Structure formats: C-alpha cells, structure tokens
C-alpha cells in the first residue's frame, strides 16, 4: 500500500512537470507573468554588508532579481515553468532551489535541485528560505612548514634512527666483553670486504678541508686508523 | 570496493590542487577593472554635503554609484541585459533612487548608501514616457509615472499606488512629460503635433483634474519634441530650446490660465557650447536672468585620441564665500567619462568603452635596445674572428652597464620613501620580460575605440578613437607582423565590416604604440565575405591577408610583387570556405593562379529543419605535443589531428521541447568530407563550442531533463598512423574512430575557451565563464570520452577517472576567486614564454587578467618555494661541519698527548 502511494506521487510529479514548460509557452503570449518570492539569510552577518553585491539568478541570467535591504527578494515577470533559483554573491554560498510555477500561477512549490534524478522531489518551503551554508572557499591551503612535518619526514626518520642506534647500541651492549668485541670486529670485516677501496667519507673530508690543511688532514686521517686499531 | 574508494581518494587528492589559487597570490599577477557602460542618466548625491557619490544608470542596464574623488565604484547592480532590463528613468531624492525599468514595467527604489533594494513593484503595461517626484510642502512623498495613456502616483516609501488616472484624448495628444511644483498639483504636458500644447493639472491627493489648458504656440517650435528639448525648471517654468534659431522659450505654468503664453528670449549662444577645436570650454549661466556667471569659465584640453563631448553633468555648490563653484562630468562620443574640477583639472577618467570589448589580441612586447643589440649579433653575417670577439665583448659590456644602471636605480629607489616610488609603465619603458609574461593587450570595443593595455598592471597605454565606425559593425583583429622582426614595426590590421551592407574598411596600426601605420590599406569597393591570414610572408615579414569579395575575387594585402608571385606558386594549395547561414550553405573554394576562385565542394543544410549557428575551426597558433595517447597495455592510440577540421553547430528551427535538437557536424574544410555527425535530441541552444587538438566540447540545454549538458567528441586515427610526417586532407583513406560522452553540468554558462600553451605539453583546461561571475577552470580530463564506467586495471594504469554523470563546480577551481566578472562575453587565452603558464583575459562588463598553470608550475620555482628553509639548512650543515671538524681536531690532539 505504501509503495503504491509512492508510485502515485511520482507519477503525478511527472505529469506536473510535463505540463509546466508546455504551458509556459502558451502563457507567454497571454502575458501571464508571476512572481518568485523568498528570503536569503546569512547567519550572523548583517544584511547591509552583503546585499549590495548579491543577485538572484533564475535559470542562469534568464531572469534577474535583487535583494532588499532586509534580505528578502522577489523576481517579477516570470512566466510559468520550472526554474532553478540561485542567490549569487561573491562571498557566501547558497544552494540553488528549483521552483515550479503551474500554468495558473497558483501552485508553486520549491524543491532541492537534483540534476540526475530530475523527478525526485524533496520539498522546500515557499516563499523560499535560502540559508547560506557559509563563505565560499576559493583558496587552497599552502603547505606550511612545521616541526612535526619535519620530524615525520621519512628522510629525517632514516637519518635519526640509525643515529640513535649508533649512540645507544654501545651503551646497551657491553663492549668490554672481549668475546663480544671479537664478534663485532668480525662482522665489521664482513661489512667492509675490500679494505683497499677508498672511503667516500674520507674523500669528502679531504675535499672540504681544502688546500690549507690538506696535508694535515691527510696525516690525521691516516693517524686515526692505527689509533682505532690499537684500542 | 576498497580499491575503488582508494582510487577516488587519489583522484580527489590529485585534482584538488589543479588550477587553484593560493590566498597569498591574490593580486600578484591578476587584476580586474569594473565598468558600467555608456551613461544614460546621472545624478549627484547632494543630500549630504560630504557625500562623494554620483549615481549613474547606463545603457548596459547597470545602476551604480561612483566615487567622485577617485572614479571608483561604491556599488553596482547589473540587471538583465536586453530591453527587459533597460533603464528608462532615474530619479533621486535624499537616500532613495527611483528607477523605471523595462519600458515602464518595473518601478524600483534603491537605498543609495547601502546599495540595497528598498522595494520593487510591477507597473501596469503601457509605453513609458516620463517620471517625476511629487512633493508637498517641502517634503517629497510621491513619485508620478506618465505613460502613453495613463498617469499614476506612487508612495515613495513603499511603492504602493496612490491613484491611477486615464489621460484624456490620449489617442490624439502625445503626452511627453510630467512635472510637479510642490503645490499639490501634478502637471502632465502633451503636444498635438503642428497644433498646440496641452497642460493638465491633477490633484496630488486623489487624482482629480484641477485645470486643463490648451496653449497655442507659434510656428517655429511646432516641431519641438518636449522630451528632447524642453525642461521644467525652478518654480514651474517651462523652457524649450530651439537650436535652429538659437533661442529659448519660457512659460510659467503657475500663472493664470489666460496669461499663459510662451515668451521668446533670443540667445547669442546656448547653455553649453564648445568650439570644434580643442580645448573645450564650459560656462555657467543663471537660469533666472540668462546672464553668464562670472569666473565660471572652465577650460580643459580634450584627449586628441578621443571623441567629441556629448553630454555634460554639472554638480554646482556654493563656496565658502557664497560664490558658485561646480564640478563637471563630461561624457564624450567614445563613452569616456571625465570628471573635471574648476580650473580645468581632470580628477579622473573612466574609459567606459571597455565595458563592451568585441575582440582582442595579445601582442608580445618589443625587445629593449640592449636585448635587440644582443639578438642582432647573431643575425648578422660573420666577418672575421677578431671583430666577432670584439662585438661579443662590447655587447657583454652593454649588458653589464644596463645591469649596473638597474642596480643603481634599485638602490636609489630604496632610499626614497615608498610613496614616492613610481613604477609607472609607459610606452617608452615597455620591454619584454624574461618569460614573456607581460604582453600588450590590444582591445577593440564596440564604440570603435581601440585600447592598448599592459597585461601586467592593467594600465591603459594608448587609446585611439576611430570615428565614423558604423553602429552595427563587426570587427576582426589580426596580427600581421609580430615584434619578432626587429627593424620592422609590428603591425595589426583591424577589419571593420558594416553588417548591413557588407562594406569593409581596414585600419592598419602599430599595436605597441597605437599609431596608425603609414602603410595604406587597399580600398575595398565590394562587400567582403571572408578574410584570412596566410602563413606566407612578404619581404618585410608581414603575413599576407586574403580578402574574398562577393564576386568571389580574391585580393591580397600587402599586394606587392613578391607576394603575388608567392601566391601564384602556392595557389593550388590554398583552400578556404564560406558560410552562408541564411541559405544554410557551406562551400569550399580553391584559389586559382590568377587570384580567381573555383568552388570545389558544397554542403547544404536544409533550412526548413535546422539552421547553422556557428562554425568553429582550430586556432592557428595551437601546438599539439604528443601525437597519441599511451594506453594501459602500452600501445599507442593516435590522435586524429586534422588542422582543417571544422565543427559546424546547427539548431533545429522547431523549438518545441519534444522535437528540438542540436546537431554537430565535423567537416574537413579542404575536401568537404563529413567526418562525423552527431545529434542531441530534445536539446536546444545556446550552444557553446570549443574545438581544439582532436576534440570538440560543446554545451547545450537539455529540454527533457531541464539541465545543461556537456558533450565531448574525440577523434582517433587508431592504433597506427597513416602518414606520420605530414597531414594531408586529400590523402586520408581511413575515417577516424569517434568517441563521445556526455555529462551534466550544474549551471548555465556564458562562454567557454580552452587554455593554450607555447608547445602544448601542458595538460589542457577548459575555462568556463558562469553567469554568477566566476571563471571555472575545469580540467579536460573530466571531459574524456574514455572515462570508464567500470574501473579496470588498464584504465587505472592510464589514470582515467571513472565515469560520473555530474561534473562538479568547485569554488577552488575559480581562477578569479571572489573577483566576479559580470556578463562574461569572451575569454582570450594566449601562451606565454613559459610552457606551464597560459595568460587569460576574460572580458564582458568587466575585464579580468590572470595567469593559469594547468599542470602547476613545473618549469619555474613555485611561489612558495622555501628559500629560508633551504638556506638555513645549508648554513646549519656548514656550521655543523666546521664545529665537528674542530672537535675532531681537539680530540685527536688529546689522543696524541695520551
């Protein structure tokens, strides 16, 4: 029973819709013109501040209306038919509403705009009450630089974690244990199979220390190796 | 399902950033200029002494308040264009401004301070004549509206009708004006041609006729039109001006009925006069005595590139010493408003002609002297090693000199306070910038005034008023020679065609300086049907313009021997088409060597069923970088890139919503072969089309579902290319594959254009002008007929967005953020020197210039590039190495000591 009711309702809408524009054509010659009335509200903002930049557009620029100083509007001289009514301001966003005017001009009803299912009806109050859903967002947010972004960066993570391991591991593992040391030396040798290959870091330090202290740096870097081995 | 959501997320993230504006970019490279149009009525707001407003109502159906000090807009209301929004009258009282709109259909009252509407009422039908304010005992409470056969009185506070009366004998008497003197009476003045004047007085309270007077007048002013040359001034004195026998006629309306007669005052000169020679004078006369007031002469020099003065609006005021002072707003023929203060000082000018831009071009700026010198070095022939080295060194020296001069100027400017530093752009210091982002915008307006505007700042660098341009002229602007050919000046040609007669004149000028070129354009005695630029150049590097007249004879401009010879050689490969939309005929022609033509094809579209609305070819300066699209399986789908393809849009003549349709036909312009034909049933126009690369996008109104829809057609050659080196229309045996898809668009659109870049590598966007004033930058990838309904591995590989019926309008995609542009009529896109950047100019009532980056700025560092971060990181690393080196040294030393 319920379903049947729904079907009936939809069917009625269809016929209503078909009648609308067809009738509009005939009435245009008669000169029967009607009025779309309503009110636009921006919560928390004085109407004087935004009405001078606002317009009411009916089906694009087919019919144009202006807002009164109290936010209400009336678009005069509209023939019967089905229209999308939109309040346009550069600052605030209003949702469009579809208004249907029957050929007699008496039955008007408003509904939400749905371009995909054009026959679907979600009733809206008439005279229209169009409430702004907030200011337009025109701008993209710039990516701002913060410490958390920096720290959570994978590159930084890759740098910081090994550093932590290098600093913390010797503390955790007892290096004084001779067996342990032996094991570590072995693993180091495994890691560096070719001792003849020049070390990249060494090269870089040579390069950076410049001509002034090249010999000194060279000798000192040579000196470190034996020192480390002696320990 | 999860995958699908993921994909969607990816899409959203990907396309979020595309085409958006960042908040800190506001005003950095974009500007907007707002206009109102040619002024029809104007009133100075005088009810408050300190008020700086002047109200203007214009022929573009705009009502606005201007600041008298600066000429800027306080507020502006743009009504529907066309006769329904036409402003018939403007009255002003205190805080209220009363407008009569749409041939007396609507009466509106505006609050002048806020710019909001007080009330709006619908008037009874009837042709509007005149409206006036009606006062009683010093306060104005009513407004009277006179129509062809009725007179009505309305309350000023809410617009309600007080009374309405039929005018007696309205068939014979031509009522033209209405007047009230503030004594409880309203006078309606009518004229019976060649006979007498009728004056009827109504009571303000109930609309009763108090008295009715017939005034016989002498022969000389019988032809006077009351509206045009008569005015009621002061305490009910009717004044008529007769310019044939320079004289004024006066008549007091309040006198007894028997004494009423017109007195004639001969005048040596009229109220406002100007000499044919510039400068131009204004004198004030007393209305009571007709004597000239002393010290009120104002002399100012007119712009020699402007038109003659047409209208003048005076704002008189009493100075502190009780003498009369005034300011004047002068409107000239070229729609310029000039506001002048007394000793002839121009406070501001508004170029209202720019509210009606018809066509425009962007021309590269010339190189500076030093740049040209450098360029010249490579152009000349090599003459010995030593001289080349010397030349190189000298040019480097010049560059160094210029750089030092620039540094010195920067230093010099930095010392001065900021307010004094003027970076004004003048024609002299114009030069091309590094990336060719600054260009000269050459704009052609409907009034016949040409402008040269700097695209970076929006300042008008030159203006040139073309006199005797027919009112219904069609314009076509062509760049014949760019600035690239240094010793030769750049050259633009404007084709002005009278649409009634088809007769055409050419105006040849230099687009950088606006001066008329010394090159004499040919006289064209025959109506011109078609004109086009050939890629051929004469010996002075000017492209050849071909004009086809109604005898199908072709003439060339420039028509030197060299050009004619080239034309003869090329003739067999020059084709052109003609469109006759009144006959529904499209025809293709080929040039013969003797510059006559032969018809090679003809397509007739039956006029009874449909009519041709528009024919769109591709833009000649468009480059396509990639020949094909790589598919998901790594094969290539080649594009059908036919440079001669025309998109013909037709609309059905039957406008019934069930039977109307929109058709699109793709025709090869050389062979006349119909490549594809598509019909959209239950649809009607207006149709907006963009035709580029291998696709056509068009928008129409679907009458069935009552919504705007977009449709895209893409043409592909298939998996292999027939002839990859060159495209020839005469040798393409295979018909292209055609793909088409349609989408719902949730708004009406005003105009549409595609972005254009230097090499065509950057992805394309569609720029869509909306009636709300926004310009939407919609990525072309949303309008791709290969968008799949079911997502597959391959479509994901190709980065195709799954099909969704509705296209979104996101305000983040508005390239003009809150700088809305009223009544966008056209969008002009132009490539810059940077591949990522496209210059955009939108014009309508306003002009807006900006840059768009359809694929983001991939070739320059972004605006938000963090120089601070990178330099601080570098510095920190440097110091860290220094410190650690020092520490290492200390450690070594300590160890050595051990």
Short mmCIF file of N, CA and C in Angstrom, two decimals, chain A residues 17 21 25 48 52 55 57 60-64 66-69 74 76-77 82 88 90 98 111 115-116 118 136-142 145 209 216 220 224, chain B residues 16 20-24 26 77-80 105 108 110 114-118 120 122 705-707 744 746 748 771-772 806 811-812 814 817-818 863-864 869 892:
data_model
loop_
_atom_site.label_atom_id
_atom_site.label_comp_id
_atom_site.label_asym_id
_atom_site.label_seq_id
_atom_site.Cartn_x
_atom_site.Cartn_y
_atom_site.Cartn_z
N UNK A 17 5.30 18.08 -14.25
CA UNK A 17 6.49 18.62 -14.90
C UNK A 17 6.28 18.83 -16.39
N UNK A 21 6.46 23.52 -18.58
CA UNK A 21 7.02 24.35 -19.64
C UNK A 21 6.11 24.48 -20.85
N UNK A 25 4.83 28.09 -22.60
CA UNK A 25 4.87 28.59 -23.97
C UNK A 25 3.57 29.29 -24.35
N UNK A 48 23.11 44.44 5.46
CA UNK A 48 23.68 45.59 4.74
C UNK A 48 25.06 45.27 4.18
N UNK A 52 24.46 44.39 -1.28
CA UNK A 52 24.78 45.22 -2.44
C UNK A 52 25.55 44.44 -3.50
N UNK A 55 22.80 38.99 -6.08
CA UNK A 55 21.77 38.96 -7.13
C UNK A 55 21.02 37.64 -7.02
N UNK A 57 19.54 34.89 -9.44
CA UNK A 57 19.53 34.46 -10.84
C UNK A 57 18.52 33.33 -11.00
N UNK A 60 20.11 30.66 -14.87
CA UNK A 60 21.21 31.44 -15.43
C UNK A 60 20.90 32.91 -15.30
N UNK A 61 20.92 33.65 -16.40
CA UNK A 61 20.56 35.06 -16.31
C UNK A 61 19.23 35.33 -17.01
N UNK A 62 18.41 34.29 -17.10
CA UNK A 62 17.12 34.42 -17.78
C UNK A 62 16.27 35.50 -17.12
N UNK A 63 16.20 35.46 -15.78
CA UNK A 63 15.51 36.50 -15.02
C UNK A 63 16.42 36.88 -13.87
N UNK A 64 16.42 38.17 -13.57
CA UNK A 64 17.32 38.66 -12.53
C UNK A 64 16.52 39.39 -11.48
N UNK A 66 16.85 41.37 -7.40
CA UNK A 66 17.79 41.97 -6.46
C UNK A 66 17.29 41.78 -5.04
N UNK A 67 18.20 41.84 -4.10
CA UNK A 67 17.83 41.64 -2.71
C UNK A 67 17.49 42.96 -2.05
N UNK A 68 16.42 42.93 -1.24
CA UNK A 68 16.08 44.13 -0.48
C UNK A 68 17.03 44.24 0.70
N UNK A 69 16.98 45.38 1.33
CA UNK A 69 17.93 45.62 2.42
C UNK A 69 17.69 44.69 3.61
N UNK A 74 12.17 39.37 -4.56
CA UNK A 74 11.05 38.97 -5.41
C UNK A 74 11.51 39.13 -6.85
N UNK A 76 10.17 39.43 -10.38
CA UNK A 76 8.89 39.68 -11.07
C UNK A 76 8.95 39.21 -12.51
N UNK A 77 7.79 39.11 -13.11
CA UNK A 77 7.69 38.88 -14.55
C UNK A 77 8.23 37.54 -14.99
N UNK A 82 9.40 25.69 -14.88
CA UNK A 82 10.23 25.17 -13.80
C UNK A 82 11.58 25.86 -13.87
N UNK A 88 23.29 34.61 -5.71
CA UNK A 88 24.71 34.64 -6.05
C UNK A 88 25.37 35.83 -5.36
N UNK A 90 29.62 37.01 -4.25
CA UNK A 90 31.00 36.54 -4.31
C UNK A 90 31.50 35.98 -2.98
N UNK A 98 14.93 24.57 -6.87
CA UNK A 98 14.07 24.52 -8.06
C UNK A 98 12.67 24.97 -7.69
N UNK A 111 11.72 22.88 -4.46
CA UNK A 111 12.38 21.63 -4.09
C UNK A 111 13.87 21.74 -4.31
N UNK A 115 19.94 17.22 -10.44
CA UNK A 115 20.04 17.16 -11.89
C UNK A 115 20.01 15.74 -12.42
N UNK A 116 20.35 14.79 -11.56
CA UNK A 116 20.45 13.41 -12.05
C UNK A 116 19.07 12.78 -12.06
N UNK A 118 15.73 13.95 -12.07
CA UNK A 118 15.04 15.23 -12.18
C UNK A 118 13.63 15.17 -11.62
N UNK A 136 32.27 31.12 0.72
CA UNK A 136 32.93 30.34 -0.33
C UNK A 136 34.37 30.09 0.05
N UNK A 137 34.86 28.92 -0.27
CA UNK A 137 36.30 28.70 -0.07
C UNK A 137 36.95 28.71 -1.45
N UNK A 138 37.67 29.79 -1.73
CA UNK A 138 38.28 29.92 -3.05
C UNK A 138 39.73 29.44 -3.06
N UNK A 139 40.34 29.42 -1.89
CA UNK A 139 41.79 29.26 -1.89
C UNK A 139 42.21 27.90 -1.38
N UNK A 140 43.30 27.45 -1.92
CA UNK A 140 43.94 26.25 -1.43
C UNK A 140 44.83 26.65 -0.26
N UNK A 141 44.97 25.73 0.68
CA UNK A 141 45.89 25.99 1.80
C UNK A 141 47.31 25.75 1.32
N UNK A 142 48.19 26.65 1.64
CA UNK A 142 49.61 26.42 1.38
C UNK A 142 50.11 25.37 2.35
N UNK A 145 55.14 24.90 7.01
CA UNK A 145 56.26 24.14 7.50
C UNK A 145 56.20 24.08 9.00
N UNK A 209 88.24 20.02 3.58
CA UNK A 209 89.23 20.68 4.42
C UNK A 209 90.09 21.63 3.59
N UNK A 216 97.75 18.16 6.55
CA UNK A 216 97.47 17.90 7.96
C UNK A 216 96.30 16.92 8.09
N UNK A 220 96.27 13.28 9.64
CA UNK A 220 95.44 12.99 10.80
C UNK A 220 94.47 11.85 10.51
N UNK A 224 94.23 8.18 12.44
CA UNK A 224 93.11 7.65 13.21
C UNK A 224 93.00 6.14 13.10
N UNK B 16 42.58 18.08 -6.57
CA UNK B 16 42.34 19.16 -5.63
C UNK B 16 43.20 20.36 -5.96
N UNK B 20 44.11 25.74 -8.86
CA UNK B 20 43.63 26.51 -7.72
C UNK B 20 44.49 27.73 -7.49
N UNK B 21 43.93 28.65 -6.73
CA UNK B 21 44.65 29.87 -6.40
C UNK B 21 44.99 29.80 -4.92
N UNK B 22 46.15 30.23 -4.57
CA UNK B 22 46.52 30.33 -3.17
C UNK B 22 46.22 31.73 -2.68
N UNK B 23 45.96 31.84 -1.39
CA UNK B 23 45.50 33.11 -0.87
C UNK B 23 46.55 34.21 -1.03
N UNK B 24 47.83 33.84 -0.91
CA UNK B 24 48.85 34.88 -0.99
C UNK B 24 49.12 35.31 -2.43
N UNK B 26 46.79 36.51 -4.31
CA UNK B 26 45.77 37.49 -4.66
C UNK B 26 46.41 38.79 -5.13
N UNK B 77 24.85 47.47 -9.62
CA UNK B 77 23.84 46.44 -9.83
C UNK B 77 23.66 46.20 -11.31
N UNK B 78 23.84 44.97 -11.69
CA UNK B 78 23.77 44.61 -13.10
C UNK B 78 22.46 43.88 -13.34
N UNK B 79 21.59 44.48 -14.11
CA UNK B 79 20.30 43.87 -14.41
C UNK B 79 20.43 43.00 -15.65
N UNK B 80 19.35 42.33 -15.95
CA UNK B 80 19.28 41.51 -17.15
C UNK B 80 19.59 42.37 -18.38
N UNK B 105 7.89 48.82 -17.00
CA UNK B 105 7.32 47.61 -16.42
C UNK B 105 7.53 47.57 -14.91
N UNK B 108 11.52 50.62 -9.24
CA UNK B 108 12.40 50.15 -8.16
C UNK B 108 12.90 51.33 -7.36
N UNK B 110 16.00 52.23 -4.67
CA UNK B 110 17.26 51.76 -4.10
C UNK B 110 17.70 52.65 -2.95
N UNK B 114 23.54 52.08 1.14
CA UNK B 114 23.88 50.67 1.27
C UNK B 114 24.02 50.03 -0.10
N UNK B 115 23.24 50.49 -1.06
CA UNK B 115 23.22 49.84 -2.34
C UNK B 115 22.27 48.68 -2.37
N UNK B 116 21.30 48.67 -1.47
CA UNK B 116 20.32 47.59 -1.44
C UNK B 116 18.99 48.09 -1.97
N UNK B 117 18.13 47.14 -2.28
CA UNK B 117 16.82 47.48 -2.84
C UNK B 117 15.86 47.83 -1.71
N UNK B 118 15.10 48.92 -1.85
CA UNK B 118 14.05 49.22 -0.88
C UNK B 118 12.78 48.47 -1.24
N UNK B 120 10.30 47.01 -4.93
CA UNK B 120 10.15 46.86 -6.39
C UNK B 120 8.70 46.52 -6.65
N UNK B 122 5.50 46.10 -9.81
CA UNK B 122 5.20 45.95 -11.24
C UNK B 122 4.17 47.01 -11.61
N UNK B 705 15.39 16.98 -19.62
CA UNK B 705 15.70 16.93 -18.20
C UNK B 705 15.88 18.31 -17.60
N UNK B 706 15.74 19.34 -18.40
CA UNK B 706 15.88 20.73 -17.97
C UNK B 706 17.18 20.95 -17.22
N UNK B 707 18.28 20.70 -17.91
CA UNK B 707 19.58 20.92 -17.30
C UNK B 707 20.58 21.20 -18.42
N UNK B 744 26.46 16.00 -17.11
CA UNK B 744 25.55 17.04 -16.63
C UNK B 744 26.41 18.15 -16.03
N UNK B 746 26.07 21.53 -13.63
CA UNK B 746 25.05 22.11 -12.74
C UNK B 746 24.87 23.62 -12.83
N UNK B 748 24.23 27.16 -15.81
CA UNK B 748 24.27 27.69 -17.17
C UNK B 748 25.68 28.25 -17.39
N UNK B 771 27.37 32.56 -15.28
CA UNK B 771 26.57 33.78 -15.06
C UNK B 771 26.78 34.37 -13.66
N UNK B 772 27.20 33.55 -12.71
CA UNK B 772 27.42 34.07 -11.37
C UNK B 772 28.65 34.96 -11.31
N UNK B 806 27.63 13.64 -13.29
CA UNK B 806 27.60 15.07 -13.00
C UNK B 806 29.01 15.61 -12.83
N UNK B 811 34.42 25.72 -5.97
CA UNK B 811 34.83 27.13 -5.95
C UNK B 811 36.35 27.27 -5.90
N UNK B 812 37.05 26.21 -5.49
CA UNK B 812 38.52 26.28 -5.52
C UNK B 812 39.03 26.34 -6.94
N UNK B 814 37.77 28.22 -9.24
CA UNK B 814 37.54 29.54 -9.82
C UNK B 814 38.87 30.28 -9.90
N UNK B 817 38.72 33.80 -8.02
CA UNK B 817 38.24 33.77 -6.63
C UNK B 817 37.02 34.66 -6.43
N UNK B 818 37.08 35.73 -5.60
CA UNK B 818 35.85 36.49 -5.40
C UNK B 818 35.75 37.70 -6.34
N UNK B 863 55.95 29.77 -6.20
CA UNK B 863 55.88 30.97 -5.37
C UNK B 863 56.25 30.69 -3.92
N UNK B 864 55.83 29.50 -3.47
CA UNK B 864 56.03 29.21 -2.05
C UNK B 864 57.33 28.47 -1.81
N UNK B 869 64.16 28.02 4.35
CA UNK B 869 64.44 26.68 4.86
C UNK B 869 65.71 26.12 4.22
N UNK B 892 91.77 14.55 18.51
CA UNK B 892 92.99 13.93 18.01
C UNK B 892 94.20 14.39 18.82
#
